[in-house]
mmCIF file of N, CA and C and ligand atoms in Angstrom:
data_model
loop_
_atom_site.group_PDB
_atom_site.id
_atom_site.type_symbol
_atom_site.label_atom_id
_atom_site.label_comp_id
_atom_site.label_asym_id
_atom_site.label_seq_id
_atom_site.Cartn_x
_atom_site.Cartn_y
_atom_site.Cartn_z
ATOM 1 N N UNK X 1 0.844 -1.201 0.000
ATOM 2 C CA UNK X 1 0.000 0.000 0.000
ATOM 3 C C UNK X 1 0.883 1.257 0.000
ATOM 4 N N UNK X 2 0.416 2.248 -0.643
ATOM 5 C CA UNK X 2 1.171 3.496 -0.662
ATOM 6 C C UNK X 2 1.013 4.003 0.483
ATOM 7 N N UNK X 3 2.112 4.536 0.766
ATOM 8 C CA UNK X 3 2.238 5.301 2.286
ATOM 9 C C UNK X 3 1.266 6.513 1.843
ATOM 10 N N UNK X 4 0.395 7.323 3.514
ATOM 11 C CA UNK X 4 -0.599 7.971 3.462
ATOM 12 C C UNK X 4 0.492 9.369 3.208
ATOM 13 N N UNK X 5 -0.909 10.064 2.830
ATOM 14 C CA UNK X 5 -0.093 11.696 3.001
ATOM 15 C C UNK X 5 0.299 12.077 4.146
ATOM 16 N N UNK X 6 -0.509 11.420 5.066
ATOM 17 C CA UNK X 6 -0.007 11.880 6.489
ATOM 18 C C UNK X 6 1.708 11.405 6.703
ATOM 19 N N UNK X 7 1.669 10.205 6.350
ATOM 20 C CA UNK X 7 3.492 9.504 6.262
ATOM 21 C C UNK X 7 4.169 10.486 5.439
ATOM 22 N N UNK X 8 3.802 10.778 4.720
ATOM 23 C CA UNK X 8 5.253 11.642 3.656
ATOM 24 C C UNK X 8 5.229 12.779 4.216
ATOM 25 N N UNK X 9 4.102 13.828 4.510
ATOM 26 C CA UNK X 9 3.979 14.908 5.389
ATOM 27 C C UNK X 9 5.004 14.709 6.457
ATOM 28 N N UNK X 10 4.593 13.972 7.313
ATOM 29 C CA UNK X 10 5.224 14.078 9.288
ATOM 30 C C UNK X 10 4.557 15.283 9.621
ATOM 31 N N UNK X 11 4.375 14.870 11.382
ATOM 32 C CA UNK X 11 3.493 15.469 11.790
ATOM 33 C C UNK X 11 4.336 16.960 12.187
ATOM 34 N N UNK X 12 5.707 16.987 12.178
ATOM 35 C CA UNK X 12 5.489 18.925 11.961
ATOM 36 C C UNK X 12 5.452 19.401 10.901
ATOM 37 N N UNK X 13 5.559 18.766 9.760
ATOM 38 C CA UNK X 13 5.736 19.649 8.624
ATOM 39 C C UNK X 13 3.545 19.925 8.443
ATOM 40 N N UNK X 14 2.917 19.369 8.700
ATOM 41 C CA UNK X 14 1.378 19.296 9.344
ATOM 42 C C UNK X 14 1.133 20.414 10.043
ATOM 43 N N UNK X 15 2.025 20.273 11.186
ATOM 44 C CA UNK X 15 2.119 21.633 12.087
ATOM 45 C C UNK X 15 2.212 22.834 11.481
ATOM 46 N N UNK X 16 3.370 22.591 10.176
ATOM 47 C CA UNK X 16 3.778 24.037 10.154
ATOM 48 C C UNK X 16 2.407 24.644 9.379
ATOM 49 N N UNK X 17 1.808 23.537 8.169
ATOM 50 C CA UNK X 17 1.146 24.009 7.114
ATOM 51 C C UNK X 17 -0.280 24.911 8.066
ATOM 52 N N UNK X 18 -0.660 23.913 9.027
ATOM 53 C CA UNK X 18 -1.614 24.889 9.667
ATOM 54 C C UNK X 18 -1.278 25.912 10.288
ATOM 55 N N UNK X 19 0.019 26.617 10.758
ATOM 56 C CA UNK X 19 -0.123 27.461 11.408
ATOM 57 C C UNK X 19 0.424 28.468 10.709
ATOM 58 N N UNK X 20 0.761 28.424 9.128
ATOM 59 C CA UNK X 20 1.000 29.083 7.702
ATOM 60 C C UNK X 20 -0.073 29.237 7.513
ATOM 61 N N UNK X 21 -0.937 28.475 7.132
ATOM 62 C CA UNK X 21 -2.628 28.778 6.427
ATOM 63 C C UNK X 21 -3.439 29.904 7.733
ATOM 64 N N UNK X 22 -3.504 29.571 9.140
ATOM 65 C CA UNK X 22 -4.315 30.339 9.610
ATOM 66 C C UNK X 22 -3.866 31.622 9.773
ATOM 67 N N UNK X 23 -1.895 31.580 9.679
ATOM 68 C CA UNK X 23 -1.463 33.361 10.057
ATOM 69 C C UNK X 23 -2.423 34.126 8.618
ATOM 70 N N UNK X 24 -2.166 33.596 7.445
ATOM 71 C CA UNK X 24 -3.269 33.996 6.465
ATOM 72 C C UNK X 24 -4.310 35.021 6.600
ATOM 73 N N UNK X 25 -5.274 33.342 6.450
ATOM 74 C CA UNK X 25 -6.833 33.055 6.954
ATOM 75 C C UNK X 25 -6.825 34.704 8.293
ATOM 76 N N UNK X 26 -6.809 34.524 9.071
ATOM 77 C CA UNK X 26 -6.966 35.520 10.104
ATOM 78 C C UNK X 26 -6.989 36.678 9.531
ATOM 79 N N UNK X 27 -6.189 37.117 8.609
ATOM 80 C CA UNK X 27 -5.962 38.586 8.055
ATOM 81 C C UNK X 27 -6.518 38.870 6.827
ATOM 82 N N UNK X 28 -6.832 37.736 6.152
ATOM 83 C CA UNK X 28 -7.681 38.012 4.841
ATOM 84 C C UNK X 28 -9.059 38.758 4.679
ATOM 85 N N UNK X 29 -8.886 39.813 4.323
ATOM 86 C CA UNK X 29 -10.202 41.011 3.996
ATOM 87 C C UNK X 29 -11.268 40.240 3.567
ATOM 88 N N UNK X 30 -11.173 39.028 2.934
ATOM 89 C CA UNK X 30 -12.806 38.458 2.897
ATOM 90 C C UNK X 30 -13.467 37.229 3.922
ATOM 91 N N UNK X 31 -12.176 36.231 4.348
ATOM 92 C CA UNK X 31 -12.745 35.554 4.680
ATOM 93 C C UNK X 31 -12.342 35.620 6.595
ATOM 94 N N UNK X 32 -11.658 36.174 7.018
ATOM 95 C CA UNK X 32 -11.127 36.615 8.203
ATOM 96 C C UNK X 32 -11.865 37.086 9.322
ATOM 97 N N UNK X 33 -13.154 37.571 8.777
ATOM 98 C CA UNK X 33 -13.963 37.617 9.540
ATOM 99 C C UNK X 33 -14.816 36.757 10.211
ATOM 100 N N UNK X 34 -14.684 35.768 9.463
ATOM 101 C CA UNK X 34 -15.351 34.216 9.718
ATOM 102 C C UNK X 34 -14.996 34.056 11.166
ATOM 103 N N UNK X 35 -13.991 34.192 11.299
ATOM 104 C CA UNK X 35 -12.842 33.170 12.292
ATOM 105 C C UNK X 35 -12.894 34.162 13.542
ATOM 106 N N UNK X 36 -14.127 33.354 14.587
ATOM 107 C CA UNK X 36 -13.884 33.935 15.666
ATOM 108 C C UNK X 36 -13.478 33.331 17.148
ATOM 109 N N UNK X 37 -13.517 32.242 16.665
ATOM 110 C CA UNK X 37 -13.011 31.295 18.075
ATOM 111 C C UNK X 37 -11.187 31.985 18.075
ATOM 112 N N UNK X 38 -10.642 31.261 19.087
ATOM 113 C CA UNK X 38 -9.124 32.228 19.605
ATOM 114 C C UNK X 38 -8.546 31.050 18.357
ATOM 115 N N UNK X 39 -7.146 31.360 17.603
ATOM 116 C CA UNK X 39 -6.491 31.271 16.862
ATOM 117 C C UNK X 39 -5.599 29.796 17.214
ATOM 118 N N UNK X 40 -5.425 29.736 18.278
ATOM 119 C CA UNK X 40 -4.876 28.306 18.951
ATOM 120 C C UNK X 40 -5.685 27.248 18.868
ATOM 121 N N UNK X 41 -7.005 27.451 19.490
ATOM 122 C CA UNK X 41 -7.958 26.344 19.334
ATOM 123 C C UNK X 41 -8.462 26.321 18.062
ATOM 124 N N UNK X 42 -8.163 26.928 17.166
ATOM 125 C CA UNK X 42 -8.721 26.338 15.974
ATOM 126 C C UNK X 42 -7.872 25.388 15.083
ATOM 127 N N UNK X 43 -6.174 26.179 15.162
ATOM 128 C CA UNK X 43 -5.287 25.395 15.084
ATOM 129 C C UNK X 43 -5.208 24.191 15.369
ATOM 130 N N UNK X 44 -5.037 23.549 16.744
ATOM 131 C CA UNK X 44 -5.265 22.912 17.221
ATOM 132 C C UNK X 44 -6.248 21.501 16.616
ATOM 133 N N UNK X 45 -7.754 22.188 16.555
ATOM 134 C CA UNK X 45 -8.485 21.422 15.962
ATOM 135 C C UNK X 45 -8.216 20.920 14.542
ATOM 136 N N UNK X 46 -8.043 21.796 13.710
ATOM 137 C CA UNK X 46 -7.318 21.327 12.249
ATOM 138 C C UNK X 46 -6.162 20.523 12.247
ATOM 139 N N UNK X 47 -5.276 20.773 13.079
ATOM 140 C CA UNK X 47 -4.041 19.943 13.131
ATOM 141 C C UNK X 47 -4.707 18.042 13.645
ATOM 142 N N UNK X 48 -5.487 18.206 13.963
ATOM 143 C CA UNK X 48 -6.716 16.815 14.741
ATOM 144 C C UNK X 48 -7.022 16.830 13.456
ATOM 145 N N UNK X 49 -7.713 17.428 12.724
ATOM 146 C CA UNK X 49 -8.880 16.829 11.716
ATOM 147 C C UNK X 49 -7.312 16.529 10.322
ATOM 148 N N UNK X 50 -6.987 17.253 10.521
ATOM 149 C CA UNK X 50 -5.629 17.295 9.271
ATOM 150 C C UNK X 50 -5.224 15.686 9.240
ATOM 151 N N UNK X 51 -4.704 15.546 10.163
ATOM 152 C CA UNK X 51 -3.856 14.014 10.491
ATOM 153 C C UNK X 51 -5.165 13.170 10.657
ATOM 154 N N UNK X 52 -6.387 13.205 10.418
ATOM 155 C CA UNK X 52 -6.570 12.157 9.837
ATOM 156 C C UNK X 52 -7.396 11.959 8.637
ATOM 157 N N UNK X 53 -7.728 12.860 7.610
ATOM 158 C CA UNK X 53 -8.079 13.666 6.165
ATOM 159 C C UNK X 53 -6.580 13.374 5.502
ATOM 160 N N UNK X 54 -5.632 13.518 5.892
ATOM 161 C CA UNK X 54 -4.266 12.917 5.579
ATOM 162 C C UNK X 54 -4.080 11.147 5.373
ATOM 163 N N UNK X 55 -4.658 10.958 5.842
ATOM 164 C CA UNK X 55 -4.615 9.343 6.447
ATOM 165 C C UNK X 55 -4.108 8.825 7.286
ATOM 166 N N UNK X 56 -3.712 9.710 8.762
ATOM 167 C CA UNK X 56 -2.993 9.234 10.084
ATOM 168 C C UNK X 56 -4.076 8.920 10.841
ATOM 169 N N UNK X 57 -3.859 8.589 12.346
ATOM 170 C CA UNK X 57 -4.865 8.356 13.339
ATOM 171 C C UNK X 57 -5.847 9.377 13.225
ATOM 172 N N UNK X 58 -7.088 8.759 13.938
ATOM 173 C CA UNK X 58 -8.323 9.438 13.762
ATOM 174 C C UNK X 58 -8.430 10.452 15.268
ATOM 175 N N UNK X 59 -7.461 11.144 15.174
ATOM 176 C CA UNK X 59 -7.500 12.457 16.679
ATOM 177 C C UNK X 59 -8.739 13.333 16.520
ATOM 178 N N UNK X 60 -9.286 14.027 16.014
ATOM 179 C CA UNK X 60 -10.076 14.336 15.589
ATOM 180 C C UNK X 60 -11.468 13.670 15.854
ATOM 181 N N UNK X 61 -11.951 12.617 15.141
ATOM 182 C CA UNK X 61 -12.920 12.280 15.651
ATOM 183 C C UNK X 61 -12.697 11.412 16.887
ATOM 184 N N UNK X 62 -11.511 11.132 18.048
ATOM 185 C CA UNK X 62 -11.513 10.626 18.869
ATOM 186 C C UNK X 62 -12.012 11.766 20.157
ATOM 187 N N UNK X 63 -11.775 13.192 19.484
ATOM 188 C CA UNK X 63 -12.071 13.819 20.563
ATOM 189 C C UNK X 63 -13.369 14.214 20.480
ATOM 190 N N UNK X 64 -14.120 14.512 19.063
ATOM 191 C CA UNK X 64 -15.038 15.471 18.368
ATOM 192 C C UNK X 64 -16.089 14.977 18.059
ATOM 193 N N UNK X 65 -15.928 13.549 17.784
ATOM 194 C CA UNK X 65 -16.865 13.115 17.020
ATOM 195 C C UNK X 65 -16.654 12.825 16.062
ATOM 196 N N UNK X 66 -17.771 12.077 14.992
ATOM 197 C CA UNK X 66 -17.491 12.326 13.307
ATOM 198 C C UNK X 66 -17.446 14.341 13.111
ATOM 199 N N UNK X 67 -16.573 13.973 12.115
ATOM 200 C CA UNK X 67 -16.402 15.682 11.817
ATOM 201 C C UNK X 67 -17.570 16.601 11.185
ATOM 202 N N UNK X 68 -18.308 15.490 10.444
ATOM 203 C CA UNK X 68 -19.613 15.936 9.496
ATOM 204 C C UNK X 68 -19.410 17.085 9.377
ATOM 205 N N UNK X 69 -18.287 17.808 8.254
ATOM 206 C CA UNK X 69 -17.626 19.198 8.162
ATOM 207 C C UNK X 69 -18.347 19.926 7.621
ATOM 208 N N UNK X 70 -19.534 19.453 6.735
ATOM 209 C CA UNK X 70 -20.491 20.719 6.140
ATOM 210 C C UNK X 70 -21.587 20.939 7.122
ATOM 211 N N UNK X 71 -21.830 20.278 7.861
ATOM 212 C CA UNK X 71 -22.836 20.322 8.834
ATOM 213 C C UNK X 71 -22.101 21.344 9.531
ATOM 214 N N UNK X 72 -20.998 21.693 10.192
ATOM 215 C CA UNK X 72 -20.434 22.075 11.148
ATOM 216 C C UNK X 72 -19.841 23.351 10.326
ATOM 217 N N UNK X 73 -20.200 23.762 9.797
ATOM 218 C CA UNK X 73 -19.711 24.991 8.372
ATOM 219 C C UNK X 73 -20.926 25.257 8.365
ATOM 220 N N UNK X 74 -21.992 24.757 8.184
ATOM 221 C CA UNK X 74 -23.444 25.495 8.253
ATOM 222 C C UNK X 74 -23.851 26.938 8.952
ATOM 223 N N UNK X 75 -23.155 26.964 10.388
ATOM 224 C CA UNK X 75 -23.751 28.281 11.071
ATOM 225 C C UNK X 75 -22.854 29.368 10.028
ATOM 226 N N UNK X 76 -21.852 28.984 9.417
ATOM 227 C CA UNK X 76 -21.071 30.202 8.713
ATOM 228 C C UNK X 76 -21.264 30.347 7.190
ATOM 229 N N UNK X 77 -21.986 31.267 6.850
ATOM 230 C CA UNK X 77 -22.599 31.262 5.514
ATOM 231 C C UNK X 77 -21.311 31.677 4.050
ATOM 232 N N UNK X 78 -20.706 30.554 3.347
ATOM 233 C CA UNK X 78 -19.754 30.797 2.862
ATOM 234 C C UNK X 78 -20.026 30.457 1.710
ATOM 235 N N UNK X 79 -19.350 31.457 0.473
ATOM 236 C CA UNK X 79 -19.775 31.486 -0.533
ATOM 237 C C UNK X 79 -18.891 30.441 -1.386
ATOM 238 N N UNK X 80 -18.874 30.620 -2.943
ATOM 239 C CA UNK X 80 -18.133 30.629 -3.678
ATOM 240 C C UNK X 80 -16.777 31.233 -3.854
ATOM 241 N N UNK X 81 -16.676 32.553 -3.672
ATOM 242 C CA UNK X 81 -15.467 33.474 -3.206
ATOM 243 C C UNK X 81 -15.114 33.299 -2.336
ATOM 244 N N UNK X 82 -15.597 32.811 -0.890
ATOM 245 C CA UNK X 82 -15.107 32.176 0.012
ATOM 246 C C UNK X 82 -14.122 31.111 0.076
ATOM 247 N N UNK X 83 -14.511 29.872 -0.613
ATOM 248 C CA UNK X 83 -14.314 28.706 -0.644
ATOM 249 C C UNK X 83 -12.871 28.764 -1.435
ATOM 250 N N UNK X 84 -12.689 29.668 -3.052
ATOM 251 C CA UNK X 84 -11.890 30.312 -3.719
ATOM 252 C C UNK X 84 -10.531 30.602 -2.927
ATOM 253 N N UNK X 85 -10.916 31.870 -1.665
ATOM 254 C CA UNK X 85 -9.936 32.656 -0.624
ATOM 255 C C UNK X 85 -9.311 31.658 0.446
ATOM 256 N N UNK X 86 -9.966 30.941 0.951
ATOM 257 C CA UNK X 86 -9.510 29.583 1.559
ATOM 258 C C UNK X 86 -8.846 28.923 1.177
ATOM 259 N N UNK X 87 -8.966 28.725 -0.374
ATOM 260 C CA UNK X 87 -8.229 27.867 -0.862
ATOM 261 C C UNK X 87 -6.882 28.654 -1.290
ATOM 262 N N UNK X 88 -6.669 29.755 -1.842
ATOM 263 C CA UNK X 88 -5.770 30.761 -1.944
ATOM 264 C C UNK X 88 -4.806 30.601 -0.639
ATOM 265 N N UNK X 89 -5.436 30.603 0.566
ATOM 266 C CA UNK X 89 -4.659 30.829 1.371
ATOM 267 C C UNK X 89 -3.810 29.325 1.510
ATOM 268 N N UNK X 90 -4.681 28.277 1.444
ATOM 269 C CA UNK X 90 -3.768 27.105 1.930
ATOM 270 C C UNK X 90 -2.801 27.330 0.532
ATOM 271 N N UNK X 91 -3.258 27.259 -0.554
ATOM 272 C CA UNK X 91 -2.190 27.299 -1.733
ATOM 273 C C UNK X 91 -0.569 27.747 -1.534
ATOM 274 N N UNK X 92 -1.094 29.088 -0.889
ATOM 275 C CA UNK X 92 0.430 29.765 -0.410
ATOM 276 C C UNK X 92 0.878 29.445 1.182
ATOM 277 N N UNK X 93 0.135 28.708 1.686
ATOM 278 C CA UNK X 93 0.986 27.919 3.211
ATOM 279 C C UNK X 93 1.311 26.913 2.003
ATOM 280 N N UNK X 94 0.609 25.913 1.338
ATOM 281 C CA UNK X 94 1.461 25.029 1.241
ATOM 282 C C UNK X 94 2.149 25.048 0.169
ATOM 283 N N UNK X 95 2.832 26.165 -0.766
ATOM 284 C CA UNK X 95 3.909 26.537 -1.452
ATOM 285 C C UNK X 95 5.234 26.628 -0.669
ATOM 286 N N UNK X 96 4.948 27.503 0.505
ATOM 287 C CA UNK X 96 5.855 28.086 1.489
ATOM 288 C C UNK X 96 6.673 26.607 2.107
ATOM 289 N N UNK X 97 5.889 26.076 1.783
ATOM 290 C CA UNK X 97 6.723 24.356 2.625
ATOM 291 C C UNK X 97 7.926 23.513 1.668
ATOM 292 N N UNK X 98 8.820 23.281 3.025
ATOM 293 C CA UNK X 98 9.997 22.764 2.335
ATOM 294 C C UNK X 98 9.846 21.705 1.542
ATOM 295 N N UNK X 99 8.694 21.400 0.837
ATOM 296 C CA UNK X 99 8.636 19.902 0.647
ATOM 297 C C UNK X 99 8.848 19.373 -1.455
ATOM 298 N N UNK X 100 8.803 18.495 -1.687
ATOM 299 C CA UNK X 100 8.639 18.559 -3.117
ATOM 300 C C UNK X 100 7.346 18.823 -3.845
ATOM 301 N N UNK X 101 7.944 19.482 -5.210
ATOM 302 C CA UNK X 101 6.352 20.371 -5.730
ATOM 303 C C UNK X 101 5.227 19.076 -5.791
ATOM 304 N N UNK X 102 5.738 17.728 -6.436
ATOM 305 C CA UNK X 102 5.081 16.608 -6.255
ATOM 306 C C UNK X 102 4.047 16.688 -5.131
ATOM 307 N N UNK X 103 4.277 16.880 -3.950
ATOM 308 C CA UNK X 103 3.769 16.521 -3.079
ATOM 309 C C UNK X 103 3.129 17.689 -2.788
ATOM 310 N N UNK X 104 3.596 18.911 -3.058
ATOM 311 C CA UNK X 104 2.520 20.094 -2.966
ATOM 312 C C UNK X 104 1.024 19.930 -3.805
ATOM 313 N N UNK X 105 1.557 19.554 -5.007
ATOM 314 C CA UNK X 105 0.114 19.562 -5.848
ATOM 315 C C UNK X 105 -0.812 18.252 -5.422
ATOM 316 N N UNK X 106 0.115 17.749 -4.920
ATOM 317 C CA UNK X 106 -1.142 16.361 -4.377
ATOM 318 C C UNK X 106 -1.788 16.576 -3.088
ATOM 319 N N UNK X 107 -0.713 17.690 -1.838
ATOM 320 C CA UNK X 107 -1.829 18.231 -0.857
ATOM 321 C C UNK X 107 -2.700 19.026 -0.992
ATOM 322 N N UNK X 108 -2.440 19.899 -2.440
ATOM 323 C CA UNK X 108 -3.445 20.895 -2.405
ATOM 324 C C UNK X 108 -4.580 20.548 -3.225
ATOM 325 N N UNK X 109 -4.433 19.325 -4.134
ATOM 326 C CA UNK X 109 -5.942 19.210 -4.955
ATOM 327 C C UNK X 109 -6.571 18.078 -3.995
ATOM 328 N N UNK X 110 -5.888 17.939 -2.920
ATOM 329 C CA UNK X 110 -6.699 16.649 -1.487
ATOM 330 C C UNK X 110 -8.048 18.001 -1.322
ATOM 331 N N UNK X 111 -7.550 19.004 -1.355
ATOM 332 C CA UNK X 111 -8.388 20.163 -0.442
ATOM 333 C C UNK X 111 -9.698 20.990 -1.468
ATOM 334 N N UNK X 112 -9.540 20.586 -2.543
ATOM 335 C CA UNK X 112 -10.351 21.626 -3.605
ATOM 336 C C UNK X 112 -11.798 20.770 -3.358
ATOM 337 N N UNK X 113 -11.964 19.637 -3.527
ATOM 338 C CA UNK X 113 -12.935 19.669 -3.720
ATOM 339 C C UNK X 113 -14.384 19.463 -2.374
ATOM 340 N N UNK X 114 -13.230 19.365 -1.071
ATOM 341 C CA UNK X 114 -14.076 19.777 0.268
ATOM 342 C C UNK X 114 -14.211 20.846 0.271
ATOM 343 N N UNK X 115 -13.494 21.769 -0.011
ATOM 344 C CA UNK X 115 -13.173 23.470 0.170
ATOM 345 C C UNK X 115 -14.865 23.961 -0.633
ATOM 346 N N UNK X 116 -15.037 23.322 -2.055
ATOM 347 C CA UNK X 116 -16.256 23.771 -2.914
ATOM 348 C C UNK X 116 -17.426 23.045 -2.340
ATOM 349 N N UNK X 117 -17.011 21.995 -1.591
ATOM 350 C CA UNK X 117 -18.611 21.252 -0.874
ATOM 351 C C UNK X 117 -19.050 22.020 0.690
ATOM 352 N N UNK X 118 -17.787 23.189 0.953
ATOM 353 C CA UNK X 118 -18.340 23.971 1.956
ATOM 354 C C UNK X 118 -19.408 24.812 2.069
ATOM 355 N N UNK X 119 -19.367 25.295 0.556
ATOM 356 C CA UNK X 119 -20.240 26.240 -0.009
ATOM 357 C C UNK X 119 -21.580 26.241 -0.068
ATOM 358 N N UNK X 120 -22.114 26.890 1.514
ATOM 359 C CA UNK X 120 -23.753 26.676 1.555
ATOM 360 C C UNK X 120 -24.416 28.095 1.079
ATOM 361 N N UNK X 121 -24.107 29.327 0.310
ATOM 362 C CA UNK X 121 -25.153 30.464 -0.217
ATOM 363 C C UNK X 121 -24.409 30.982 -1.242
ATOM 364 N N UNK X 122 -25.157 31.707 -1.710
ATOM 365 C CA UNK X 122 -24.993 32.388 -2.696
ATOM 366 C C UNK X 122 -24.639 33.098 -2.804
ATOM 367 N N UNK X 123 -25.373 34.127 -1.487
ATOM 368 C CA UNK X 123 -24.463 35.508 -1.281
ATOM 369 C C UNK X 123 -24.134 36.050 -0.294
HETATM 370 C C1 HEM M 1 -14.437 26.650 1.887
HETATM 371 C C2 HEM M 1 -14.044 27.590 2.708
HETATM 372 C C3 HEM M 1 -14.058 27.437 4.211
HETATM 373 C C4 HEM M 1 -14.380 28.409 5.090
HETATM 374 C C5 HEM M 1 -14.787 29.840 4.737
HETATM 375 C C6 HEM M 1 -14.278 27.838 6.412
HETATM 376 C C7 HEM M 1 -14.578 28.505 7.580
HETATM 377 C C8 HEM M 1 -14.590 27.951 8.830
HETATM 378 C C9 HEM M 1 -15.045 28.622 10.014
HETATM 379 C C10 HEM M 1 -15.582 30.054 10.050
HETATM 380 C C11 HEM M 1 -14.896 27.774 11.045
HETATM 381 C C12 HEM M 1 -15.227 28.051 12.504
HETATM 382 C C13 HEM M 1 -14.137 28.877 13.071
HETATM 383 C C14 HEM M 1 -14.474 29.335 14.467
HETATM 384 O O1 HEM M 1 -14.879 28.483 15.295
HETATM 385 O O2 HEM M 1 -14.283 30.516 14.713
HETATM 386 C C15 HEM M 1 -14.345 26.549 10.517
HETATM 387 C C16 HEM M 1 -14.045 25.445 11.262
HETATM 388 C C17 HEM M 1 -13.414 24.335 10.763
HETATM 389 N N1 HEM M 1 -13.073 24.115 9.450
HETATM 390 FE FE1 HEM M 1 -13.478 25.303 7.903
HETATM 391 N N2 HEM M 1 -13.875 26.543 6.329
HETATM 392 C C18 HEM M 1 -13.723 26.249 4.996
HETATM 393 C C19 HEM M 1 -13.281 25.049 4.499
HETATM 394 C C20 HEM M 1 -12.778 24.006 5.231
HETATM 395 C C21 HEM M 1 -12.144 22.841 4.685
HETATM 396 C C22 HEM M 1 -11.938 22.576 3.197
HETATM 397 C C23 HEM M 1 -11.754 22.082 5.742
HETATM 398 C C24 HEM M 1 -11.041 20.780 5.787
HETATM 399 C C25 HEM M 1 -10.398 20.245 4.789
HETATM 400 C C26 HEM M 1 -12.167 22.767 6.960
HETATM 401 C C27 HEM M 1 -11.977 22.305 8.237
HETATM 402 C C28 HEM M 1 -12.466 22.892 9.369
HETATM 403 C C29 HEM M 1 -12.390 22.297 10.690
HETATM 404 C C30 HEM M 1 -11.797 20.941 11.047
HETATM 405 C C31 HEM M 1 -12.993 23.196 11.558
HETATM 406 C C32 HEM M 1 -13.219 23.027 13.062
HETATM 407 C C33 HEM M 1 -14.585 22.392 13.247
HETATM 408 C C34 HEM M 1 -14.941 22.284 14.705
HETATM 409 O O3 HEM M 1 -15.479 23.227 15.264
HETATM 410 O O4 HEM M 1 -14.671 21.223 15.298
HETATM 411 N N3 HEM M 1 -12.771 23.932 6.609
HETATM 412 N N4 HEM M 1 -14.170 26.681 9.175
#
């Protein structure tokens, strides 16, 4: 079996990508406003749901539950341009990583097509 993304990743280079994507995310004029829980615990939680959407242990739903991520994206009404800016942002955390481009383009098209199933309005 092919080793998971989570194996070729390791869990700091995981670390770093989330805490690249949220310095972002936090400051981005469109979607930044979203994000109001404190900046650690959200971290935190993604770094859980990451490692195992990667294919590592299931931390995440050991603490959380199933993640049922559009359900749980529901109270935050996110568009199309949303989903777009999100994805922008992980694009450039995970450019910024020491890793091979190989493996960049295979973490970042893991993410496109949850990123567009977030998308509950229009406007
Ligand atoms: C499409 C654009 C997206 C937007 C605008 C968005 C926005 C948000 C917001 C506003 C929260 C809550 C933050 C808070 O508590 O303050 C959240 C939580 C979360 N998001 Fe997203 N998200 C998007 C896509 C994704 C994707 C693609 C993933 C995973 C691959 C993801 C994973 C998570 C996780 C794991 C949480 C924490 C859920 C929890 O409360 O346990 N999100 N997101």
């Amino acid at each position: 079996m092919e080793p998971s993304l989570f194996d070729r990743l390791g869990e700091p280079m995981i670390h770093q990508l989330v805490d690249r994507f949220y310095d972002r995310v936090f400051v981005h004029p469109l979607i930044g406003r979203l994000f109001k829980t404190d900046k650690e615990v959200i971290k935190e939680k993604q770094r859980l749901f990451l490692t195992q959407f990667f294919g590592g242990p299931s931390l995440y739903s050991n603490q959380y539950g199933h993640p049922k991520l559009r359900a749980r994206h529901l109270p935050h009404p996110i568009t199309n341009d949303d989903a777009e800016a999100w994805l922008s942002c992980m694009s450039a955390a995970i450019t910024s990583l020491p890793i091979e481009e190989s493996l960049k383009d295979e973490v970042f098209k893991r993410f496109v097509p949850t990123a567009l199933f977030m998308v509950n309005t229009d406007q």
